[in-house]
PDB file of C-alpha atoms in Angstrom:
ATOM      1  CA  MET W   1      44.357 -16.833 -45.916  1.00 83.00           C
ATOM      2  CA  LEU W   2      41.526 -15.469 -44.321  1.00 93.00           C
ATOM      3  CA  ARG W   3      38.939 -16.750 -41.309  1.00 94.00           C
ATOM      4  CA  VAL W   4      35.647 -14.977 -41.341  1.00 96.00           C
ATOM      5  CA  LEU W   5      32.727 -14.822 -39.315  1.00 96.00           C
ATOM      6  CA  ALA W   6      29.876 -13.881 -41.086  1.00 97.00           C
ATOM      7  CA  VAL W   7      26.772 -12.125 -39.300  1.00 96.00           C
ATOM      8  CA  ASP W   8      22.908 -11.686 -40.156  1.00 95.00           C
ATOM      9  CA  ASP W   9      20.283 -12.587 -38.485  1.00 94.00           C
ATOM     10  CA  GLU W  10      18.042 -13.414 -41.835  1.00 94.00           C
ATOM     11  CA  GLU W  11      19.633 -16.641 -43.037  1.00 94.00           C
ATOM     12  CA  PRO W  12      19.082 -17.019 -46.274  1.00 94.00           C
ATOM     13  CA  ALA W  13      21.261 -13.887 -46.260  1.00 95.00           C
ATOM     14  CA  LEU W  14      23.560 -15.318 -44.378  1.00 96.00           C
ATOM     15  CA  GLU W  15      23.866 -18.284 -46.552  1.00 96.00           C
ATOM     16  CA  GLU W  16      24.128 -16.474 -49.671  1.00 95.00           C
ATOM     17  CA  LEU W  17      26.795 -14.083 -48.285  1.00 96.00           C
ATOM     18  CA  LEU W  18      28.870 -17.721 -47.434  1.00 95.00           C
ATOM     19  CA  TYR W  19      28.664 -18.709 -50.605  1.00 95.00           C
ATOM     20  CA  LEU W  20      29.883 -15.670 -52.120  1.00 95.00           C
ATOM     21  CA  LEU W  21      32.745 -15.666 -49.246  1.00 95.00           C
ATOM     22  CA  ARG W  22      33.660 -19.087 -49.693  1.00 93.00           C
ATOM     23  CA  ALA W  23      34.001 -19.438 -53.457  1.00 92.00           C
ATOM     24  CA  ASP W  24      36.687 -16.738 -52.954  1.00 92.00           C
ATOM     25  CA  PRO W  25      40.168 -18.429 -52.767  1.00 90.00           C
ATOM     26  CA  ARG W  26      41.516 -16.581 -50.258  1.00 92.00           C
ATOM     27  CA  ILE W  27      39.189 -17.251 -48.102  1.00 94.00           C
ATOM     28  CA  ARG W  28      40.472 -20.156 -45.691  1.00 91.00           C
ATOM     29  CA  SER W  29      36.999 -20.432 -43.563  1.00 93.00           C
ATOM     30  CA  ALA W  30      33.906 -18.905 -43.371  1.00 94.00           C
ATOM     31  CA  GLU W  31      31.385 -19.933 -40.488  1.00 95.00           C
ATOM     32  CA  GLY W  32      28.056 -17.748 -39.535  1.00 96.00           C
ATOM     33  CA  ALA W  33      26.523 -16.418 -36.856  1.00 95.00           C
ATOM     34  CA  THR W  34      22.539 -15.318 -36.816  1.00 94.00           C
ATOM     35  CA  SER W  35      22.727 -12.988 -33.764  1.00 92.00           C
ATOM     36  CA  ALA W  36      25.125 -10.412 -32.386  1.00 90.00           C
ATOM     37  CA  THR W  37      24.894 -11.781 -29.518  1.00 89.00           C
ATOM     38  CA  GLY W  38      26.220 -15.369 -30.766  1.00 91.00           C
ATOM     39  CA  ALA W  39      28.617 -13.369 -33.108  1.00 91.00           C
ATOM     40  CA  LEU W  40      30.360 -12.026 -29.741  1.00 90.00           C
ATOM     41  CA  ARG W  41      30.562 -15.380 -28.007  1.00 88.00           C
ATOM     42  CA  ARG W  42      32.510 -16.751 -31.401  1.00 91.00           C
ATOM     43  CA  ILE W  43      34.926 -13.374 -31.288  1.00 89.00           C
ATOM     44  CA  GLY W  44      35.181 -13.787 -27.337  1.00 86.00           C
ATOM     45  CA  ASP W  45      36.200 -17.485 -28.307  1.00 85.00           C
ATOM     46  CA  ALA W  46      38.585 -15.655 -30.961  1.00 86.00           C
ATOM     47  CA  LEU W  47      40.672 -13.301 -28.567  1.00 82.00           C
ATOM     48  CA  ASP W  48      40.808 -15.590 -26.076  1.00 76.00           C
ATOM     49  CA  ALA W  49      42.723 -17.773 -28.572  1.00 73.00           C
ATOM     50  CA  GLY W  50      44.812 -15.130 -29.973  1.00 76.00           C
ATOM     51  CA  PRO W  51      45.601 -14.503 -33.718  1.00 76.00           C
ATOM     52  CA  ASP W  52      47.258 -17.461 -33.925  1.00 75.00           C
ATOM     53  CA  GLY W  53      45.099 -19.810 -32.406  1.00 78.00           C
ATOM     54  CA  SER W  54      42.980 -22.341 -34.420  1.00 80.00           C
ATOM     55  CA  ALA W  55      39.445 -20.214 -33.059  1.00 85.00           C
ATOM     56  CA  ALA W  56      41.261 -17.369 -34.794  1.00 88.00           C
ATOM     57  CA  ILE W  57      39.111 -14.367 -36.932  1.00 94.00           C
ATOM     58  CA  ASP W  58      40.555 -12.225 -39.037  1.00 94.00           C
ATOM     59  CA  VAL W  59      37.718 -10.322 -40.181  1.00 95.00           C
ATOM     60  CA  VAL W  60      33.070 -10.387 -39.212  1.00 96.00           C
ATOM     61  CA  PHE W  61      31.002  -8.855 -42.285  1.00 97.00           C
ATOM     62  CA  LEU W  62      28.689  -7.894 -40.525  1.00 95.00           C
ATOM     63  CA  ASP W  63      24.999  -6.905 -41.277  1.00 95.00           C
ATOM     64  CA  ILE W  64      23.668  -3.389 -39.073  1.00 93.00           C
ATOM     65  CA  HIS W  65      20.293  -3.997 -38.576  1.00 91.00           C
ATOM     66  CA  MET W  66      19.444  -7.626 -36.409  1.00 90.00           C
ATOM     67  CA  ALA W  67      17.597  -7.998 -33.491  1.00 86.00           C
ATOM     68  CA  GLY W  68      18.931  -7.009 -29.901  1.00 84.00           C
ATOM     69  CA  LEU W  69      22.157  -5.704 -30.408  1.00 87.00           C
ATOM     70  CA  THR W  70      22.358  -3.660 -33.541  1.00 89.00           C
ATOM     71  CA  GLY W  71      26.215  -4.507 -35.559  1.00 91.00           C
ATOM     72  CA  LEU W  72      27.127  -0.836 -34.844  1.00 92.00           C
ATOM     73  CA  ASP W  73      26.705  -2.193 -30.794  1.00 91.00           C
ATOM     74  CA  VAL W  74      28.882  -4.961 -31.937  1.00 91.00           C
ATOM     75  CA  ALA W  75      31.382  -2.752 -33.321  1.00 90.00           C
ATOM     76  CA  LYS W  76      31.155  -0.706 -30.396  1.00 89.00           C
ATOM     77  CA  LEU W  77      32.628  -3.448 -28.572  1.00 87.00           C
ATOM     78  CA  LEU W  78      35.030  -4.647 -30.232  1.00 86.00           C
ATOM     79  CA  ALA W  79      36.330  -1.384 -30.530  1.00 83.00           C
ATOM     80  CA  GLY W  80      37.481  -1.634 -26.794  1.00 77.00           C
ATOM     81  CA  PHE W  81      39.786  -4.908 -27.236  1.00 79.00           C
ATOM     82  CA  ALA W  82      43.012  -4.339 -28.016  1.00 74.00           C
ATOM     83  CA  GLU W  83      43.494  -6.518 -31.264  1.00 82.00           C
ATOM     84  CA  PRO W  84      39.648  -7.153 -32.377  1.00 88.00           C
ATOM     85  CA  PRO W  85      39.003  -8.363 -36.178  1.00 92.00           C
ATOM     86  CA  LEU W  86      38.324  -6.196 -38.771  1.00 94.00           C
ATOM     87  CA  ILE W  87      35.283  -5.601 -39.650  1.00 95.00           C
ATOM     88  CA  VAL W  88      33.074  -5.293 -42.834  1.00 95.00           C
ATOM     89  CA  PHE W  89      29.407  -3.509 -42.490  1.00 95.00           C
ATOM     90  CA  VAL W  90      26.980  -5.562 -45.401  1.00 94.00           C
ATOM     91  CA  THR W  91      23.573  -4.095 -45.382  1.00 92.00           C
ATOM     92  CA  ALA W  92      20.592  -2.736 -46.784  1.00 91.00           C
ATOM     93  CA  HIS W  93      21.171   0.646 -45.666  1.00 86.00           C
ATOM     94  CA  GLU W  94      23.372   3.309 -46.780  1.00 83.00           C
ATOM     95  CA  GLY W  95      23.011   6.049 -44.132  1.00 83.00           C
ATOM     96  CA  PHE W  96      25.161   4.432 -41.215  1.00 86.00           C
ATOM     97  CA  ALA W  97      28.079   4.830 -43.911  1.00 84.00           C
ATOM     98  CA  VAL W  98      29.985   7.730 -41.446  1.00 83.00           C
ATOM     99  CA  GLN W  99      29.365   5.960 -38.607  1.00 86.00           C
ATOM    100  CA  ALA W 100      30.608   2.727 -39.818  1.00 85.00           C
ATOM    101  CA  PHE W 101      34.119   4.061 -40.768  1.00 83.00           C
ATOM    102  CA  ASP W 102      33.546   6.542 -37.519  1.00 85.00           C
ATOM    103  CA  LEU W 103      34.040   2.690 -35.732  1.00 87.00           C
ATOM    104  CA  LYS W 104      37.140   2.010 -38.268  1.00 86.00           C
ATOM    105  CA  ALA W 105      35.307  -0.252 -40.629  1.00 91.00           C
ATOM    106  CA  VAL W 106      37.905  -1.380 -43.322  1.00 91.00           C
ATOM    107  CA  ASP W 107      34.589  -1.007 -45.392  1.00 92.00           C
ATOM    108  CA  TYR W 108      30.766  -0.738 -46.290  1.00 93.00           C
ATOM    109  CA  VAL W 109      29.296  -2.718 -48.945  1.00 93.00           C
ATOM    110  CA  LEU W 110      25.564  -2.586 -49.658  1.00 93.00           C
ATOM    111  CA  LYS W 111      22.556  -5.572 -50.668  1.00 92.00           C
ATOM    112  CA  PRO W 112      22.112  -7.024 -52.758  1.00 92.00           C
ATOM    113  CA  VAL W 113      25.884  -8.329 -52.598  1.00 94.00           C
ATOM    114  CA  ARG W 114      27.421  -8.511 -55.674  1.00 93.00           C
ATOM    115  CA  ARG W 115      29.784 -11.369 -56.016  1.00 93.00           C
ATOM    116  CA  GLU W 116      32.438  -8.206 -57.670  1.00 93.00           C
ATOM    117  CA  ARG W 117      31.994  -6.322 -55.358  1.00 93.00           C
ATOM    118  CA  LEU W 118      32.418  -8.154 -52.172  1.00 94.00           C
ATOM    119  CA  ALA W 119      35.423  -9.113 -53.332  1.00 93.00           C
ATOM    120  CA  GLU W 120      36.997  -5.911 -53.581  1.00 93.00           C
ATOM    121  CA  ALA W 121      36.038  -5.666 -49.550  1.00 93.00           C
ATOM    122  CA  VAL W 122      38.106  -9.457 -49.035  1.00 95.00           C
ATOM    123  CA  ARG W 123      40.969  -7.722 -50.895  1.00 92.00           C
ATOM    124  CA  ARG W 124      40.834  -4.694 -48.836  1.00 91.00           C
ATOM    125  CA  VAL W 125      40.632  -7.039 -46.114  1.00 93.00           C
ATOM    126  CA  ALA W 126      43.420  -9.433 -47.428  1.00 92.00           C
ATOM    127  CA  GLU W 127      46.037  -6.562 -47.457  1.00 89.00           C
ATOM    128  CA  LEU W 128      45.283  -4.975 -43.762  1.00 89.00           C
ATOM    129  CA  VAL W 129      46.177  -8.542 -42.553  1.00 87.00           C
ATOM    130  CA  GLY W 130      49.685  -8.808 -44.714  1.00 79.00           C
ATOM    131  CA  GLU W 131      50.183  -5.796 -43.820  1.00 62.00           C
ATOM    132  CA  ARG W 132      49.477  -6.227 -39.770  1.00 51.00           C
ATOM    133  CA  GLY W 133      48.621  -2.001 -40.076  1.00 42.00           C
ATOM    134  CA  PRO W 134      46.191  -1.337 -38.352  1.00 40.00           C
ATOM    135  CA  ALA W 135      46.708   2.556 -39.064  1.00 38.00           C
ATOM    136  CA  GLN W 136      45.735   1.558 -42.559  1.00 39.00           C
ATOM    137  CA  THR W 137      41.842   1.688 -42.624  1.00 41.00           C
ATOM    138  CA  PRO W 138      40.540   4.960 -44.147  1.00 41.00           C
ATOM    139  CA  ALA W 139      38.944   6.288 -41.370  1.00 43.00           C
ATOM    140  CA  ALA W 140      40.775   8.884 -41.002  1.00 47.00           C
ATOM    141  CA  ASP W 141      42.077  10.667 -43.612  1.00 71.00           C
ATOM    142  CA  GLN W 142      38.872   9.616 -46.447  1.00 75.00           C
ATOM    143  CA  ILE W 143      34.938   9.931 -46.116  1.00 81.00           C
ATOM    144  CA  PRO W 144      33.168   7.356 -47.721  1.00 77.00           C
ATOM    145  CA  VAL W 145      30.628   8.933 -50.339  1.00 78.00           C
ATOM    146  CA  GLU W 146      27.953   6.976 -52.503  1.00 72.00           C
ATOM    147  CA  LEU W 147      28.041   6.156 -56.372  1.00 68.00           C
ATOM    148  CA  GLY W 148      25.978   4.583 -58.233  1.00 63.00           C
ATOM    149  CA  GLY W 149      24.654   1.799 -55.493  1.00 60.00           C
ATOM    150  CA  VAL W 150      28.605   1.443 -54.780  1.00 63.00           C
ATOM    151  CA  ILE W 151      30.247   2.594 -51.492  1.00 66.00           C
ATOM    152  CA  ARG W 152      33.785   4.581 -52.596  1.00 73.00           C
ATOM    153  CA  PHE W 153      35.949   6.852 -50.598  1.00 77.00           C
ATOM    154  CA  VAL W 154      36.693  10.524 -51.772  1.00 84.00           C
ATOM    155  CA  ALA W 155      40.213  12.011 -49.620  1.00 85.00           C
ATOM    156  CA  VAL W 156      40.334  15.007 -47.278  1.00 89.00           C
ATOM    157  CA  ASP W 157      42.747  16.262 -48.370  1.00 89.00           C
ATOM    158  CA  ASP W 158      41.146  16.180 -52.630  1.00 92.00           C
ATOM    159  CA  ILE W 159      38.145  18.550 -51.022  1.00 95.00           C
ATOM    160  CA  ALA W 160      37.963  22.251 -51.630  1.00 95.00           C
ATOM    161  CA  TYR W 161      34.851  23.156 -49.770  1.00 96.00           C
ATOM    162  CA  ALA W 162      31.793  21.291 -48.358  1.00 96.00           C
ATOM    163  CA  GLU W 163      28.289  23.302 -48.833  1.00 95.00           C
ATOM    164  CA  ALA W 164      25.237  22.181 -46.545  1.00 94.00           C
ATOM    165  CA  GLN W 165      22.425  21.214 -48.193  1.00 90.00           C
ATOM    166  CA  GLY W 166      20.328  21.011 -44.971  1.00 86.00           C
ATOM    167  CA  ASP W 167      20.857  17.552 -43.118  1.00 83.00           C
ATOM    168  CA  TYR W 168      23.505  17.036 -46.099  1.00 88.00           C
ATOM    169  CA  ALA W 169      26.519  18.392 -47.548  1.00 91.00           C
ATOM    170  CA  ARG W 170      27.806  18.254 -50.442  1.00 93.00           C
ATOM    171  CA  LEU W 171      31.570  17.873 -50.582  1.00 95.00           C
ATOM    172  CA  HIS W 172      33.430  19.521 -54.070  1.00 95.00           C
ATOM    173  CA  THR W 173      36.402  18.527 -55.151  1.00 93.00           C
ATOM    174  CA  ASP W 174      38.494  19.351 -58.381  1.00 90.00           C
ATOM    175  CA  ASN W 175      36.553  16.059 -60.102  1.00 86.00           C
ATOM    176  CA  GLY W 176      33.183  16.925 -58.917  1.00 88.00           C
ATOM    177  CA  SER W 177      30.794  17.054 -56.386  1.00 91.00           C
ATOM    178  CA  HIS W 178      29.384  14.563 -53.823  1.00 90.00           C
ATOM    179  CA  LEU W 179      26.581  14.458 -51.763  1.00 88.00           C
ATOM    180  CA  VAL W 180      27.177  12.892 -48.002  1.00 85.00           C
ATOM    181  CA  ARG W 181      24.091  12.100 -45.411  1.00 80.00           C
ATOM    182  CA  ILE W 182      26.282  14.366 -42.495  1.00 84.00           C
ATOM    183  CA  PRO W 183      25.846  18.115 -41.347  1.00 87.00           C
ATOM    184  CA  LEU W 184      28.383  20.881 -42.256  1.00 90.00           C
ATOM    185  CA  THR W 185      28.938  21.380 -38.929  1.00 88.00           C
ATOM    186  CA  THR W 186      29.263  18.091 -38.135  1.00 85.00           C
ATOM    187  CA  LEU W 187      32.142  18.288 -40.445  1.00 89.00           C
ATOM    188  CA  GLU W 188      33.761  21.303 -39.367  1.00 89.00           C
ATOM    189  CA  GLU W 189      34.406  19.770 -35.436  1.00 85.00           C
ATOM    190  CA  ARG W 190      36.014  17.018 -37.586  1.00 83.00           C
ATOM    191  CA  TRP W 191      37.866  18.876 -39.906  1.00 89.00           C
ATOM    192  CA  ARG W 192      39.353  21.872 -38.131  1.00 84.00           C
ATOM    193  CA  ALA W 193      42.466  20.086 -37.626  1.00 82.00           C
ATOM    194  CA  ARG W 194      42.663  19.595 -40.846  1.00 85.00           C
ATOM    195  CA  GLY W 195      42.584  23.285 -42.053  1.00 89.00           C
ATOM    196  CA  PHE W 196      38.584  23.681 -43.204  1.00 93.00           C
ATOM    197  CA  VAL W 197      37.412  26.706 -41.582  1.00 93.00           C
ATOM    198  CA  ARG W 198      33.733  27.728 -41.676  1.00 94.00           C
ATOM    199  CA  ILE W 199      32.853  31.288 -43.798  1.00 94.00           C
ATOM    200  CA  HIS W 200      29.398  31.082 -43.956  1.00 94.00           C
ATOM    201  CA  ARG W 201      26.695  28.966 -42.549  1.00 93.00           C
ATOM    202  CA  ARG W 202      26.423  27.886 -45.913  1.00 94.00           C
ATOM    203  CA  HIS W 203      30.291  26.800 -46.389  1.00 96.00           C
ATOM    204  CA  LEU W 204      33.118  25.340 -45.293  1.00 96.00           C
ATOM    205  CA  VAL W 205      36.481  25.608 -47.177  1.00 96.00           C
ATOM    206  CA  ALA W 206      40.082  24.254 -46.972  1.00 94.00           C
ATOM    207  CA  LEU W 207      42.568  27.093 -46.253  1.00 91.00           C
ATOM    208  CA  ALA W 208      45.058  26.132 -48.392  1.00 90.00           C
ATOM    209  CA  ARG W 209      42.631  25.933 -51.105  1.00 93.00           C
ATOM    210  CA  ILE W 210      41.370  29.896 -50.977  1.00 92.00           C
ATOM    211  CA  ASP W 211      43.428  31.108 -54.053  1.00 92.00           C
ATOM    212  CA  GLU W 212      41.861  34.795 -53.258  1.00 91.00           C
ATOM    213  CA  LEU W 213      39.941  37.028 -50.964  1.00 90.00           C
ATOM    214  CA  ARG W 214      38.248  39.616 -52.604  1.00 89.00           C
ATOM    215  CA  LEU W 215      36.621  43.028 -50.776  1.00 88.00           C
ATOM    216  CA  ASP W 216      33.291  44.474 -52.627  1.00 85.00           C
ATOM    217  CA  ALA W 217      31.621  47.459 -51.150  1.00 82.00           C
ATOM    218  CA  GLY W 218      32.275  46.232 -47.571  1.00 80.00           C
ATOM    219  CA  ALA W 219      31.165  42.206 -48.379  1.00 89.00           C
ATOM    220  CA  MET W 220      33.718  39.675 -48.747  1.00 93.00           C
ATOM    221  CA  SER W 221      34.138  36.496 -50.935  1.00 94.00           C
ATOM    222  CA  VAL W 222      36.905  34.261 -51.453  1.00 93.00           C
ATOM    223  CA  ARG W 223      37.834  32.238 -54.530  1.00 94.00           C
ATOM    224  CA  VAL W 224      38.299  28.859 -54.763  1.00 94.00           C
ATOM    225  CA  GLY W 225      38.757  27.641 -57.985  1.00 92.00           C
ATOM    226  CA  ASP W 226      36.594  28.396 -60.195  1.00 92.00           C
ATOM    227  CA  ALA W 227      34.290  29.107 -57.070  1.00 94.00           C
ATOM    228  CA  GLU W 228      33.364  32.674 -55.593  1.00 95.00           C
ATOM    229  CA  LEU W 229      31.477  32.161 -52.266  1.00 95.00           C
ATOM    230  CA  ALA W 230      30.496  34.940 -49.469  1.00 94.00           C
ATOM    231  CA  VAL W 231      32.120  34.971 -46.178  1.00 93.00           C
ATOM    232  CA  SER W 232      29.851  36.840 -43.957  1.00 93.00           C
ATOM    233  CA  ARG W 233      30.442  39.242 -41.481  1.00 90.00           C
ATOM    234  CA  ARG W 234      29.861  37.251 -38.685  1.00 90.00           C
ATOM    235  CA  HIS W 235      33.211  35.038 -40.060  1.00 90.00           C
ATOM    236  CA  ALA W 236      35.077  37.563 -41.970  1.00 89.00           C
ATOM    237  CA  ARG W 237      37.940  39.137 -39.208  1.00 87.00           C
ATOM    238  CA  ALA W 238      38.950  35.581 -38.275  1.00 87.00           C
ATOM    239  CA  LEU W 239      39.091  34.313 -41.988  1.00 88.00           C
ATOM    240  CA  ARG W 240      41.128  37.692 -42.521  1.00 83.00           C
ATOM    241  CA  ASP W 241      43.563  36.641 -39.672  1.00 82.00           C
ATOM    242  CA  LEU W 242      44.411  33.019 -40.493  1.00 82.00           C
ATOM    243  CA  LEU W 243      44.878  33.980 -43.867  1.00 80.00           C
ATOM    244  CA  MET W 244      47.333  36.482 -42.874  1.00 76.00           C
ATOM    245  CA  ARG W 245      48.812  34.202 -40.051  1.00 73.00           C
ATOM    246  CA  GLN W 246      49.220  31.221 -42.960  1.00 66.00           C
ATOM    247  CA  GLY W 247      50.905  33.770 -44.784  1.00 58.00           C
ATOM    248  CA  GLY W 248      53.486  35.536 -42.779  1.00 51.00           C
ATOM    249  CA  ARG W 249      54.484  31.834 -42.133  1.00 47.00           C
TER     250      ARG W 249
END
């Protein structure tokens, strides 16, 4: 049974969220706060009480856009504590999903909140609270993508390559592609340790997913599944060396 704090500076939205939360049988208690500062005071009381205290909070359902401190600010502050409550962001703005999951959010629910979508978020929280396993959060191994107004997760290991599209990147998997609002250079930095290599200003490729390296009249390309991707001269030597080292293991 979960102990919940919901935070939103718009009272009608807060009351609707609390109504939906209290209707879920997995929720023991749900209280609200109409400001980030009020929420931090309440969370401070919960942390002082400890996880088994009467004032404890398991999860905070947190709006992002609020007067004064934002929900992201609150999450950053909570990250400094040893055992903070879990966080689910509830917002009308889909563009903050990557930042939210960098802050170890359990889920990211878009407004207007649908009962079944909120129930899925509660299910995820309940599993984590039951396991007592903070490492189970999806931020490290998955990336949030928006599909039909719903934020879902794509495993990084399922991504064959990423393609730059302005300030966005299109992630290509065996089952289709997904557009995310994050630059390719940022993905390159985050995924370098996971075996992704830059082969062109437009493409970042999972090294393990390269099926062939092709040379044609001095031009280099790689085959990744059904796609043939050009390799720029700038990246050609480094890629060839990486593939040779990988093949020699």
